[in-house]
Coordinates of C-alpha atoms (C1' of nucleotides) in Angstrom, one line a residue:
Chain A
M7 CA -96.2 -65.1 8.9
L8 CA -99.0 -65.7 11.2
M9 CA -101.1 -62.3 9.7
L10 CA -104.3 -64.4 10.5
Q11 CA -103.7 -64.5 14.1
E12 CA -102.1 -61.1 14.1
T13 CA -105.3 -59.8 12.6
Y14 CA -107.5 -61.3 15.2
K15 CA -105.2 -60.2 18.2
T16 CA -105.4 -56.8 16.4
I17 CA -109.2 -56.7 16.2
G18 CA -109.8 -58.0 19.7
K19 CA -107.4 -55.3 21.7
V20 CA -109.2 -52.4 19.7
I21 CA -112.6 -53.8 20.9
E22 CA -111.7 -54.2 24.4
E23 CA -110.3 -50.8 24.3
K24 CA -113.5 -49.4 23.1
T25 CA -116.0 -51.5 25.2
G26 CA -113.9 -52.7 28.0
V27 CA -114.8 -56.1 27.5
T28 CA -112.0 -58.4 27.6
D29 CA -113.3 -60.9 25.4
A30 CA -114.2 -59.5 22.0
Q31 CA -116.2 -62.6 20.8
L32 CA -115.0 -62.7 17.5
I33 CA -116.5 -65.6 15.6
D34 CA -115.7 -67.0 12.0
G35 CA -117.9 -64.6 9.8
G36 CA -118.5 -67.4 7.2
E37 CA -119.9 -66.1 4.0
H38 CA -120.7 -62.6 5.3
A39 CA -117.1 -61.5 6.7
D40 CA -113.4 -62.9 7.6
L41 CA -114.4 -62.1 11.0
A42 CA -117.3 -61.4 13.1
T43 CA -118.2 -60.1 16.6
T44 CA -121.4 -60.9 18.6
I45 CA -120.4 -58.4 21.5
A46 CA -123.3 -56.3 20.9
F47 CA -125.4 -59.0 22.5
T48 CA -123.5 -58.9 25.8
L49 CA -123.6 -55.1 25.8
A50 CA -126.9 -55.1 25.0
K51 CA -127.8 -56.3 28.7
Q52 CA -125.5 -53.9 30.3
K53 CA -126.6 -50.7 28.2
K54 CA -130.2 -51.9 27.9
Q55 CA -130.2 -51.1 24.4
A56 CA -131.0 -53.0 21.1
P57 CA -127.9 -54.8 20.1
A58 CA -128.5 -53.7 16.5
L59 CA -128.0 -50.1 17.7
I60 CA -125.0 -51.0 19.6
A61 CA -123.4 -52.5 17.0
K62 CA -124.2 -49.5 14.9
D63 CA -122.6 -47.2 16.9
L64 CA -119.4 -49.6 18.0
A65 CA -119.2 -49.8 14.2
A66 CA -118.8 -46.4 13.7
E67 CA -116.0 -46.3 16.4
L68 CA -114.1 -49.0 14.9
V69 CA -113.7 -47.5 11.6
K70 CA -112.2 -44.6 12.9
D71 CA -109.4 -46.5 14.6
P72 CA -106.1 -46.3 12.6
A73 CA -105.2 -49.7 14.1
L74 CA -108.0 -51.2 11.8
T75 CA -106.8 -49.5 8.5
G76 CA -107.3 -51.6 5.6
I77 CA -110.3 -53.5 7.3
T78 CA -113.6 -53.3 6.4
V79 CA -116.0 -52.8 9.4
E80 CA -119.7 -52.9 9.1
A81 CA -122.5 -53.5 11.4
K82 CA -125.0 -56.1 10.0
G83 CA -128.0 -56.3 12.6
P84 CA -126.7 -57.3 15.9
Y85 CA -122.9 -58.2 14.3
I86 CA -120.2 -56.6 13.3
N87 CA -118.3 -57.6 10.1
F88 CA -114.7 -57.5 9.5
I89 CA -113.5 -58.0 6.1
F90 CA -109.8 -57.8 5.3
G91 CA -108.1 -55.7 2.9
A92 CA -105.8 -55.8 -0.2
A93 CA -102.9 -55.6 2.5
Y94 CA -104.0 -58.5 4.2
V95 CA -104.5 -60.5 0.9
S96 CA -101.0 -59.6 -0.7
E97 CA -99.1 -60.5 2.3
A98 CA -100.9 -63.7 2.3
V99 CA -99.8 -64.7 -1.4
K100 CA -96.0 -63.4 -0.7
A101 CA -95.7 -65.5 2.0
A102 CA -97.1 -68.5 0.5
V103 CA -95.1 -68.4 -2.8
K104 CA -92.1 -69.3 -0.7
P105 CA -90.4 -72.7 -0.4
G106 CA -91.9 -74.2 3.2
Y107 CA -94.8 -72.0 3.4
G108 CA -96.5 -73.1 7.0
S109 CA -93.1 -74.1 8.7
F110 CA -92.6 -72.3 12.0
P111 CA -89.0 -71.5 13.2
K112 CA -87.3 -74.2 15.4
K113 CA -88.5 -74.2 18.9
G114 CA -86.0 -76.0 20.7
I115 CA -88.7 -78.4 22.3
R116 CA -87.9 -82.1 21.9
V117 CA -91.0 -84.2 21.6
V118 CA -91.3 -88.0 21.5
L119 CA -94.3 -89.4 19.7
E120 CA -95.1 -93.2 19.9
H121 CA -97.4 -94.8 17.3
T122 CA -98.4 -97.9 15.7
S123 CA -96.6 -100.3 17.9
A124 CA -98.8 -103.3 17.1
N125 CA -97.8 -106.6 18.5
P126 CA -95.5 -108.7 16.3
N127 CA -97.9 -111.6 15.8
G128 CA -99.2 -111.1 12.2
P129 CA -99.3 -108.3 9.5
L130 CA -100.3 -104.8 10.0
H131 CA -103.9 -104.6 9.5
V132 CA -106.2 -101.7 8.1
G133 CA -107.2 -101.0 12.2
H134 CA -103.3 -100.5 12.8
I135 CA -102.4 -98.4 10.1
R136 CA -105.2 -96.0 11.3
N137 CA -102.6 -95.7 14.1
S138 CA -99.5 -95.6 11.8
I139 CA -101.4 -92.7 9.6
I140 CA -102.5 -90.7 12.4
G141 CA -99.6 -90.7 14.0
D142 CA -97.1 -90.1 11.2
T143 CA -99.4 -87.2 9.9
L144 CA -98.9 -85.8 13.5
A145 CA -95.3 -86.3 13.2
R146 CA -95.2 -84.3 10.1
V147 CA -97.3 -81.8 11.4
F148 CA -95.0 -81.5 14.5
R149 CA -91.7 -80.9 12.5
K150 CA -93.4 -78.3 10.4
A151 CA -94.3 -76.8 13.5
G152 CA -90.6 -76.5 14.6
Y153 CA -90.4 -79.1 17.1
G154 CA -87.6 -81.2 17.6
L155 CA -88.9 -84.7 17.0
E156 CA -88.3 -88.7 17.6
V157 CA -90.9 -91.0 16.7
Q158 CA -90.7 -94.3 18.5
Y159 CA -92.1 -97.9 17.6
Y160 CA -92.6 -99.8 21.3
V161 CA -91.9 -103.2 20.2
N162 CA -93.7 -105.6 22.6
D163 CA -91.5 -108.6 22.7
M164 CA -92.5 -110.3 25.9
G165 CA -96.4 -111.0 25.4
R166 CA -98.3 -114.2 25.3
Q167 CA -98.7 -113.7 21.6
I168 CA -95.0 -114.0 21.0
A169 CA -94.6 -117.1 23.2
M170 CA -97.7 -118.7 21.3
V171 CA -95.5 -117.6 18.1
V172 CA -92.4 -119.0 19.5
W173 CA -94.1 -122.1 20.6
G174 CA -95.8 -122.9 17.0
F175 CA -92.4 -122.4 15.5
E176 CA -90.8 -125.2 17.7
N177 CA -94.0 -127.9 17.7
L178 CA -95.9 -127.4 14.6
D179 CA -95.1 -127.3 10.6
S180 CA -93.9 -124.0 10.1
T181 CA -91.8 -123.7 7.0
Q182 CA -92.2 -120.7 5.4
W183 CA -94.1 -120.8 2.0
E184 CA -91.9 -119.3 -1.3
G185 CA -92.8 -115.7 -1.6
E186 CA -94.7 -115.7 1.6
K187 CA -93.8 -112.2 3.4
E188 CA -92.1 -112.7 6.9
D189 CA -95.1 -111.0 9.1
A190 CA -97.7 -113.2 6.8
H191 CA -95.9 -116.0 8.1
I192 CA -95.8 -115.5 11.6
A193 CA -99.5 -115.0 11.3
R194 CA -100.1 -118.1 9.8
V195 CA -98.2 -120.1 12.8
Y196 CA -99.5 -117.8 15.4
I197 CA -103.2 -118.7 14.1
A198 CA -102.2 -122.6 13.9
A199 CA -101.0 -122.4 17.2
N200 CA -104.0 -121.0 18.5
R201 CA -106.3 -123.4 16.6
E202 CA -103.8 -126.3 18.7
I203 CA -104.5 -124.4 21.9
E204 CA -108.1 -124.7 21.6
K205 CA -107.9 -128.7 21.2
D206 CA -105.4 -128.9 23.9
P207 CA -105.6 -126.6 26.4
T208 CA -102.9 -128.1 28.3
I209 CA -100.2 -126.3 25.7
T210 CA -100.8 -123.0 27.8
Q211 CA -98.4 -124.5 30.5
Q212 CA -95.6 -125.0 27.6
V213 CA -96.3 -121.3 26.8
N214 CA -96.2 -120.1 30.4
I215 CA -92.6 -121.7 30.5
L216 CA -91.7 -120.0 27.4
M217 CA -92.8 -116.2 29.1
Q218 CA -91.1 -117.1 32.1
L219 CA -87.9 -118.5 30.8
V220 CA -87.8 -115.1 28.5
E221 CA -88.6 -112.9 31.9
H222 CA -85.7 -114.5 33.7
G223 CA -83.4 -113.5 31.0
D224 CA -82.5 -117.2 29.7
P225 CA -80.2 -116.6 26.4
A226 CA -81.4 -119.6 24.1
T227 CA -85.3 -118.5 24.7
A228 CA -84.6 -114.9 24.3
K229 CA -83.0 -115.4 21.3
K230 CA -85.7 -117.2 19.9
F231 CA -88.2 -114.5 21.0
R232 CA -86.0 -112.0 19.0
R233 CA -85.5 -113.6 15.8
E234 CA -89.3 -113.9 15.4
V235 CA -90.3 -110.2 16.4
S236 CA -87.5 -109.0 14.4
R237 CA -88.7 -110.7 11.3
C238 CA -92.2 -109.7 12.0
L239 CA -91.2 -106.2 12.3
D240 CA -89.1 -106.6 8.9
G241 CA -92.7 -107.0 7.4
F242 CA -93.8 -104.2 9.3
K243 CA -91.0 -102.0 8.1
V244 CA -92.0 -102.9 4.3
T245 CA -96.0 -102.2 4.8
M246 CA -94.9 -98.7 6.6
K247 CA -92.4 -97.7 4.1
N248 CA -95.2 -98.4 1.4
L249 CA -97.4 -96.0 3.6
N250 CA -94.8 -93.5 3.7
V251 CA -94.8 -93.9 7.4
A252 CA -91.5 -94.1 9.2
H253 CA -90.0 -94.4 13.1
D254 CA -86.8 -93.3 14.3
R255 CA -86.1 -95.6 16.4
F256 CA -87.6 -99.0 17.7
V257 CA -87.6 -99.4 21.5
W258 CA -87.6 -103.1 22.7
E259 CA -89.8 -103.5 25.9
S260 CA -87.5 -106.8 27.1
D261 CA -84.6 -103.8 27.1
F262 CA -86.5 -102.2 30.4
I263 CA -86.0 -105.6 32.4
R264 CA -82.7 -106.1 31.0
N265 CA -81.2 -102.6 31.8
G266 CA -82.8 -102.4 35.1
F267 CA -85.4 -99.6 34.4
T268 CA -88.0 -101.9 35.7
D269 CA -86.6 -103.1 39.0
R270 CA -85.9 -99.4 39.6
I271 CA -89.4 -98.0 38.7
I272 CA -91.0 -101.1 41.0
A273 CA -88.7 -99.9 44.0
K274 CA -90.2 -96.2 43.7
L275 CA -93.7 -97.3 43.4
K276 CA -93.2 -99.7 46.2
K277 CA -92.9 -96.1 48.5
L278 CA -96.0 -94.7 47.4
P279 CA -98.7 -94.4 50.0
Q280 CA -101.1 -96.1 47.5
A281 CA -98.7 -99.0 47.2
R282 CA -100.5 -102.6 48.5
D283 CA -97.0 -104.6 48.6
E284 CA -98.8 -108.0 49.9
D285 CA -98.2 -111.3 47.6
T286 CA -98.4 -109.0 44.7
L287 CA -97.4 -105.4 44.6
A288 CA -100.5 -103.5 43.4
L289 CA -101.6 -99.8 43.5
D290 CA -104.8 -98.6 44.6
L291 CA -106.0 -96.0 42.9
S292 CA -109.7 -95.9 44.0
E293 CA -109.0 -92.3 45.1
F294 CA -108.6 -91.2 41.6
G295 CA -111.8 -93.3 40.5
F296 CA -110.1 -96.3 39.2
E297 CA -112.1 -99.3 40.8
N298 CA -109.6 -101.9 40.0
K299 CA -106.2 -102.4 41.4
Y300 CA -103.3 -101.6 39.2
V301 CA -100.8 -104.7 39.5
I302 CA -97.4 -103.9 39.2
R303 CA -95.6 -107.4 40.1
R304 CA -97.1 -110.7 40.0
S305 CA -96.9 -112.8 43.0
D306 CA -94.1 -115.0 41.5
G307 CA -92.1 -112.0 41.5
T308 CA -92.3 -111.2 37.5
S309 CA -93.4 -108.1 36.2
V310 CA -96.7 -107.4 34.3
Y311 CA -96.8 -105.1 31.1
A312 CA -98.0 -102.3 33.3
A313 CA -94.5 -102.0 35.0
R314 CA -92.5 -102.3 31.9
D315 CA -94.5 -99.3 30.1
L316 CA -94.1 -97.5 33.2
A317 CA -90.4 -97.6 32.9
F318 CA -90.6 -97.0 29.6
H319 CA -92.8 -93.9 30.1
A320 CA -90.8 -92.4 33.0
W321 CA -87.4 -92.6 30.4
K322 CA -89.2 -90.7 28.1
A323 CA -90.4 -88.5 30.3
A324 CA -86.9 -88.0 31.5
N325 CA -85.5 -87.5 28.1
F326 CA -87.9 -85.4 26.3
D327 CA -90.1 -82.3 26.8
R328 CA -93.2 -83.4 25.6
V329 CA -94.4 -87.1 25.4
I330 CA -96.9 -88.2 23.0
D331 CA -98.8 -91.3 22.2
V332 CA -101.1 -92.5 19.7
L333 CA -103.1 -95.6 21.2
G334 CA -106.6 -97.4 20.2
A335 CA -109.4 -96.9 22.1
D336 CA -109.0 -100.1 24.3
H337 CA -106.2 -98.8 25.9
K338 CA -107.9 -95.8 27.6
L339 CA -108.4 -97.4 30.8
I340 CA -104.6 -98.6 31.4
A341 CA -103.5 -95.4 29.7
A342 CA -105.2 -93.4 32.4
Q343 CA -103.7 -95.5 35.1
L344 CA -100.6 -95.0 33.9
Q345 CA -100.9 -91.3 33.5
C346 CA -102.2 -91.4 36.8
T347 CA -99.4 -93.2 38.3
L348 CA -96.7 -91.6 36.5
K349 CA -97.8 -88.4 38.4
L350 CA -97.8 -89.7 41.4
I351 CA -94.1 -90.5 41.4
G352 CA -93.3 -87.0 39.9
E353 CA -93.0 -87.7 36.3
K354 CA -94.5 -86.1 33.2
A355 CA -97.4 -88.0 31.8
P356 CA -97.7 -88.4 28.3
E357 CA -100.4 -87.0 26.2
I358 CA -102.4 -89.5 24.7
V359 CA -104.3 -89.6 21.1
H360 CA -106.9 -92.3 21.4
F361 CA -108.3 -93.4 17.9
E362 CA -111.7 -95.8 17.9
F363 CA -112.0 -99.1 16.0
V364 CA -111.8 -100.2 12.9
S365 CA -114.2 -103.0 12.2
L366 CA -115.0 -105.0 9.2
P367 CA -119.0 -105.1 7.7
E368 CA -119.0 -108.8 9.2
G369 CA -117.6 -107.9 12.6
S370 CA -114.3 -106.8 14.6
M371 CA -110.9 -107.8 13.2
S372 CA -109.0 -110.5 15.2
T373 CA -105.5 -111.6 14.2
R374 CA -105.8 -114.7 16.3
T375 CA -108.5 -116.2 14.1
G376 CA -107.3 -114.7 11.1
K377 CA -110.1 -112.1 10.2
F378 CA -108.6 -109.1 9.1
V379 CA -108.1 -107.2 6.0
S380 CA -104.0 -106.8 5.6
A381 CA -102.6 -103.2 4.8
D382 CA -100.6 -105.1 2.4
D383 CA -103.5 -106.4 0.3
L384 CA -105.1 -103.1 0.7
I385 CA -101.9 -101.7 -1.0
T386 CA -102.2 -104.3 -3.6
E387 CA -105.6 -103.9 -4.7
I388 CA -105.6 -100.0 -4.3
R389 CA -102.4 -100.2 -6.8
K390 CA -103.8 -102.0 -9.2
R391 CA -107.3 -99.9 -9.4
A392 CA -105.2 -96.9 -9.4
F393 CA -102.9 -98.2 -12.7
D394 CA -106.4 -99.5 -14.1
E395 CA -107.5 -95.5 -13.9
V396 CA -104.4 -94.1 -15.1
T397 CA -104.1 -96.1 -18.2
I398 CA -108.0 -95.1 -19.1
R399 CA -107.0 -91.3 -18.3
R400 CA -103.7 -91.2 -19.8
P401 CA -103.0 -93.9 -22.2
E402 CA -100.0 -91.9 -23.8
L403 CA -97.9 -92.7 -20.7
D404 CA -95.2 -95.5 -20.8
E405 CA -96.1 -98.2 -18.5
E406 CA -93.4 -97.1 -15.8
T407 CA -94.7 -93.4 -15.6
R408 CA -98.4 -95.0 -15.3
K409 CA -97.3 -97.4 -12.4
S410 CA -95.5 -94.5 -10.6
I411 CA -98.5 -92.5 -10.8
A412 CA -100.6 -95.1 -9.6
K413 CA -98.2 -95.8 -6.6
S414 CA -98.8 -92.0 -5.5
V415 CA -102.4 -92.1 -6.6
G416 CA -102.7 -95.2 -3.9
L417 CA -100.8 -94.1 -1.3
A418 CA -102.9 -90.9 -1.4
A419 CA -105.9 -92.4 -1.5
I420 CA -105.5 -94.5 1.4
R421 CA -103.5 -92.2 3.9
Y422 CA -106.5 -89.5 3.1
D423 CA -109.3 -92.0 3.5
I424 CA -108.0 -93.0 7.0
V425 CA -106.9 -89.5 8.3
K426 CA -109.8 -87.7 7.2
V427 CA -112.1 -88.9 9.7
T428 CA -111.6 -87.8 13.3
P429 CA -110.2 -90.1 15.6
E430 CA -112.7 -90.5 18.1
K431 CA -115.1 -92.0 15.4
S432 CA -115.5 -95.5 15.0
T433 CA -115.6 -96.6 11.5
V434 CA -115.9 -99.8 9.4
F435 CA -113.5 -100.5 6.6
D436 CA -115.4 -100.5 3.1
W437 CA -114.0 -101.4 0.0
K438 CA -115.7 -99.6 -2.3
E439 CA -115.0 -96.2 -0.4
A440 CA -111.5 -97.2 -0.1
L441 CA -111.0 -97.6 -3.7
D442 CA -112.9 -94.5 -4.5
F443 CA -110.9 -91.4 -6.2
E444 CA -113.6 -88.9 -6.3
R445 CA -114.1 -85.8 -4.4
Q446 CA -113.2 -86.0 -0.5
S447 CA -110.1 -88.2 -1.8
G448 CA -106.6 -87.8 -1.8
P449 CA -106.2 -88.0 -5.4
Y450 CA -108.7 -85.1 -5.8
I451 CA -106.0 -82.8 -3.8
Q452 CA -103.3 -84.3 -5.8
Y453 CA -105.3 -83.7 -9.1
A454 CA -105.8 -79.9 -8.1
H455 CA -102.0 -79.5 -7.2
A456 CA -101.2 -81.3 -11.1
R457 CA -103.6 -78.7 -12.8
A458 CA -101.7 -76.0 -10.9
C459 CA -98.2 -77.4 -11.7
S460 CA -99.4 -77.5 -15.5
I461 CA -100.6 -74.1 -15.8
L462 CA -97.3 -73.2 -14.2
E463 CA -95.2 -75.6 -16.6
K464 CA -96.9 -73.8 -19.9
A465 CA -96.8 -70.0 -18.5
G466 CA -93.3 -69.9 -18.7
T467 CA -91.6 -66.9 -16.6
F468 CA -93.7 -64.1 -15.4
A469 CA -93.4 -61.3 -12.8
E470 CA -94.8 -62.0 -9.4
C471 CA -97.7 -59.6 -8.8
Y472 CA -99.8 -59.6 -5.2
E473 CA -102.4 -57.1 -6.1
L474 CA -105.5 -59.1 -6.5
E475 CA -108.9 -58.0 -7.7
T476 CA -111.6 -60.5 -8.5
D477 CA -113.8 -62.2 -5.5
Q478 CA -112.6 -65.7 -7.1
E479 CA -108.8 -64.4 -6.3
I480 CA -109.5 -62.6 -3.1
A481 CA -111.2 -66.0 -1.9
L482 CA -108.3 -68.3 -2.7
A483 CA -105.9 -66.2 -1.2
K484 CA -107.6 -66.1 2.1
Q485 CA -108.0 -70.0 1.8
I486 CA -104.4 -70.0 1.4
A487 CA -103.6 -67.5 4.1
K488 CA -104.9 -70.2 6.8
F489 CA -102.5 -72.7 6.3
P490 CA -100.2 -71.7 9.1
S491 CA -102.9 -71.4 11.8
V492 CA -104.4 -74.8 10.5
I493 CA -100.9 -76.2 11.7
E494 CA -100.7 -74.7 14.9
K495 CA -104.3 -75.9 15.6
I496 CA -103.3 -79.5 15.0
V497 CA -100.6 -79.2 17.4
A498 CA -102.5 -77.7 19.9
E499 CA -105.4 -80.5 19.5
L500 CA -103.6 -83.3 18.4
H501 CA -106.3 -84.2 15.6
P502 CA -104.5 -84.4 12.4
H503 CA -107.9 -84.7 10.4
I504 CA -108.1 -80.8 10.4
L505 CA -105.6 -81.0 7.9
A506 CA -107.5 -83.2 5.5
T507 CA -110.6 -80.9 5.6
Y508 CA -108.2 -78.0 5.2
S509 CA -106.6 -79.6 2.4
R510 CA -110.0 -80.5 0.7
E511 CA -111.4 -76.9 1.1
L512 CA -108.4 -75.5 -0.5
A513 CA -108.6 -78.0 -3.5
D514 CA -112.3 -77.0 -3.7
T515 CA -111.9 -73.3 -3.9
F516 CA -108.8 -73.4 -6.4
N517 CA -111.1 -75.8 -8.5
T518 CA -113.7 -73.1 -8.7
F519 CA -111.3 -70.4 -9.1
Y520 CA -109.8 -72.6 -12.1
H521 CA -113.3 -72.8 -13.8
F522 CA -114.1 -69.0 -13.5
E523 CA -110.9 -67.3 -14.0
Q524 CA -108.8 -67.5 -17.3
V525 CA -105.0 -67.6 -16.3
L526 CA -103.1 -68.2 -19.1
K527 CA -105.0 -66.6 -22.0
S528 CA -105.5 -63.5 -19.7
E529 CA -103.1 -61.0 -20.3
G530 CA -100.4 -58.4 -18.7
K531 CA -100.8 -57.7 -15.1
I532 CA -103.7 -59.8 -15.0
R533 CA -102.0 -62.6 -16.1
D534 CA -99.2 -62.4 -13.8
R535 CA -101.2 -61.8 -10.7
R536 CA -103.2 -64.8 -11.3
L537 CA -100.2 -66.9 -12.3
T538 CA -98.6 -65.8 -9.0
L539 CA -101.6 -66.9 -7.1
V540 CA -101.5 -70.4 -8.8
R541 CA -98.1 -70.3 -7.7
A542 CA -99.1 -69.7 -4.2
V543 CA -101.7 -72.4 -4.4
Q544 CA -99.3 -74.6 -5.7
N545 CA -96.9 -74.3 -2.9
T546 CA -99.7 -74.4 -0.3
L547 CA -101.0 -77.4 -1.8
K548 CA -97.6 -79.1 -1.7
E549 CA -96.9 -78.6 1.6
A550 CA -100.4 -79.9 2.8
L551 CA -100.0 -83.0 1.0
E552 CA -96.7 -83.4 2.1
T553 CA -97.6 -83.1 5.5
L554 CA -100.3 -85.7 5.1
G555 CA -97.6 -87.9 3.9
I556 CA -98.8 -87.7 0.4
D557 CA -96.7 -87.4 -2.9
A558 CA -97.1 -84.1 -4.3
I559 CA -97.2 -85.1 -8.1
S560 CA -97.1 -82.8 -10.8
T561 CA -98.8 -84.9 -13.5
M562 CA -101.2 -87.5 -13.3
Chain B
rG7 C1' -123.8 -103.9 36.5
rG8 C1' -120.0 -99.5 36.1
rG9 C1' -117.1 -96.6 33.4
rC10 C1' -115.3 -94.1 28.8
rU11 C1' -117.2 -92.6 23.5
rU12 C1' -120.0 -92.0 19.2
rG13 C1' -125.0 -90.9 17.6
rU14 C1' -125.5 -84.6 12.3
rG15 C1' -130.5 -85.6 5.0
rG16 C1' -130.9 -92.8 1.9
rC17 C1' -125.4 -93.8 3.0
rU18 C1' -120.5 -91.4 4.6
rU19 C1' -118.8 -87.1 7.1
rA20 C1' -117.2 -81.5 9.0
rG21 C1' -118.7 -77.8 13.0
rC22 C1' -119.1 -79.5 19.3
rU23 C1' -113.2 -77.9 23.6
rU24 C1' -113.7 -71.2 22.9
rG25 C1' -122.7 -71.0 22.4
rG26 C1' -124.7 -66.6 17.8
rA27 C1' -126.6 -64.5 11.3
rC28 C1' -129.7 -69.5 6.0
rA29 C1' -125.6 -76.8 9.7
rU30 C1' -120.0 -78.4 6.2
rA31 C1' -119.0 -81.3 2.1
rG32 C1' -118.8 -85.9 -0.5
rC33 C1' -121.6 -90.5 -2.1
rG34 C1' -126.0 -91.8 -4.4
rC35 C1' -130.8 -89.1 -7.0
rC36 C1' -132.4 -85.0 -11.1
rG37 C1' -131.0 -81.2 -14.5
rG38 C1' -126.6 -78.7 -17.0
rG39 C1' -120.9 -78.0 -18.7
rC40 C1' -115.3 -80.9 -22.3
rU41 C1' -113.0 -77.2 -30.9
rU42 C1' -111.1 -73.1 -24.5
rC43 C1' -104.8 -73.7 -18.8
rU44 C1' -105.4 -81.8 -16.7
rA45 C1' -113.7 -83.4 -16.7
rA46 C1' -110.0 -87.9 -10.7
rC47 C1' -113.2 -81.3 -12.4
rC48 C1' -117.2 -77.6 -12.7
rC49 C1' -122.4 -75.2 -12.1
rG50 C1' -127.4 -75.7 -10.5
rG51 C1' -131.9 -79.0 -8.1
rA52 C1' -134.6 -82.2 -4.3
rU53 C1' -133.5 -84.4 0.0
rG54 C1' -132.4 -82.1 8.1
rU55 C1' -137.3 -83.5 14.4
rC56 C1' -128.6 -82.2 14.3
rG57 C1' -130.7 -89.8 18.5
rG58 C1' -135.4 -88.6 22.1
rG59 C1' -136.7 -85.4 26.4
rG60 C1' -136.0 -81.9 29.7
rG61 C1' -133.2 -77.3 31.5
rU62 C1' -129.7 -73.0 31.2
rU63 C1' -129.6 -68.6 27.8
rC64 C1' -131.4 -62.9 24.3
rG65 C1' -129.7 -66.9 21.2
rA66 C1' -128.3 -74.3 21.9
rA67 C1' -126.2 -79.4 16.8
rU68 C1' -122.5 -76.8 20.5
rC69 C1' -123.3 -76.0 27.6
rC70 C1' -126.0 -79.4 32.1
rC71 C1' -129.2 -83.5 33.4
rC72 C1' -132.3 -88.0 32.1
rC73 C1' -133.0 -91.6 28.5
rC74 C1' -132.2 -94.8 24.0
rA75 C1' -128.9 -97.0 20.5
rG76 C1' -124.1 -98.7 18.7
rG77 C1' -118.5 -99.2 19.8
rC78 C1' -114.8 -100.0 23.2
rC79 C1' -113.1 -101.3 28.1
rC80 C1' -113.3 -103.2 33.3
rG81 C1' -107.2 -110.0 34.1
rC82 C1' -101.6 -111.8 38.8
rC83 C1' -103.0 -111.0 29.4
rA84 C1' -100.2 -107.4 26.5

RNA sequence: GGGCUUGUGGCUUAGCUUGGACAUAGCGCCGGGCUUCUAACCCGGAUGUCGGGGGUUCGAAUCCCCCCAGGCCCGCCA
């Protein structure tokens, strides 16, 4: 299954045996080799010999080692290169043609992953869906890696924003327009309420009263809050379904007041030496480098967001082996305070994936002022653009088929475009780039997959053959072999963009192979082994695309 | 003011955690390739002080220090 890692370990072990150095200093050999070691530089100092000479001698030793049979070992200057042989390549192809390639056995580890969790005061915009897509891709990777996973959406249903929405519904003209989506309707009322409050700041008092009523569990007010939040979430669910993003459970913030978890955690926090129980209850975390007090309970006795969040995370920590949150970079400070506090009370702290902001060319997005590009608008536009493109390329297909392809292509373009960038980079949303289906795009990878499908369909039955010969064949097989280690790396580093890069490189390698090697027109064993390789790459691309949440369509 | 983070060809971007062989790719630009398995493709070319300056090292885009620029955060909001 994990040949790459096994080979890596074997080489490392043999080098240690021969040199006594524990770190074999293995690096990616790039175009020179599959792996290489730079250990000669280190040994040069000890032995007071030239690195190249040491490399030559050590390589001569390594060649003789039976553990490295089938691996070509050669010194090139100070480097020792390792090139994997036929056995490695054929094993890789054999593994990759099997359904579910890249999946790991069930680990029995329970993980809870929270993502999106946007405030329900307006539609998801292109910033929110960066969270959704990073989160959903991670979820798919974790499932593939064999973890038991529950994906949660934390519903902030007690916030000031929601109180503003409820106030707007009670005091402003708020009839839903014909055909208006629920979340867009909520946003319209929210934006209007904000305008009113700017004109008349005394409205703040009325909003405060609503918030207090909810905190104290007033049934009528709670019902109003719940109704609007639910409607907004219904809108979110439509958007997320269009993005192929799913949650297993929606967890409501207010439940942590009702079930007493928040009171319980406050009682626990009170006993900490860092607690300052004056008119407010706050923690002094200055010994951990946090300057400001971490307020848990207001002077009027009500809880703040932080308290509910602590209760929520303590609950997750108690029920899962690993807790992961996907959060915007604006949450970095409060998330660090949360982690610190959970450790103080002996609970496991969440691992957090922070992603930087998405802004518009004219500045940052804001639901409050209505300055945002909604995910729904993006989806509509991209499907239109994809439909036009499909119609140009495949005019012979009926409209239903073209629509279906356009839907998949649009989804691929959006998801890939967002996931391909490392989370720690802030980005500017650009319509032109979002609507581009060329290289370094989701559709490009889908196209490579469809191409492989087309060849396989025309080929009919063939006998699988795993002995590859040409440089192009071997390069492709070696790229295919890396897939499982990519899954493992993402689980370790929580960086889903690695999968985007890998998938694109695999598609590149396949396209190059495609243009230099005939498949269907070759004959006999050559045809069999190339078809086997095409099946392997098709299956790997399919698994990679599906892990990216993109449809692996067979024609486009 | 303090903290976090980013800065790689005209634009976008990988590599940085674990330092090594000519820095990854795309867009755009120049030149080629469809009677041949899907041209949403492929091949070749030009374009780089890896923000700037110091340091560590045989070796730095990668590690350390300082500086500059952008983003984010610093509430009895969520």
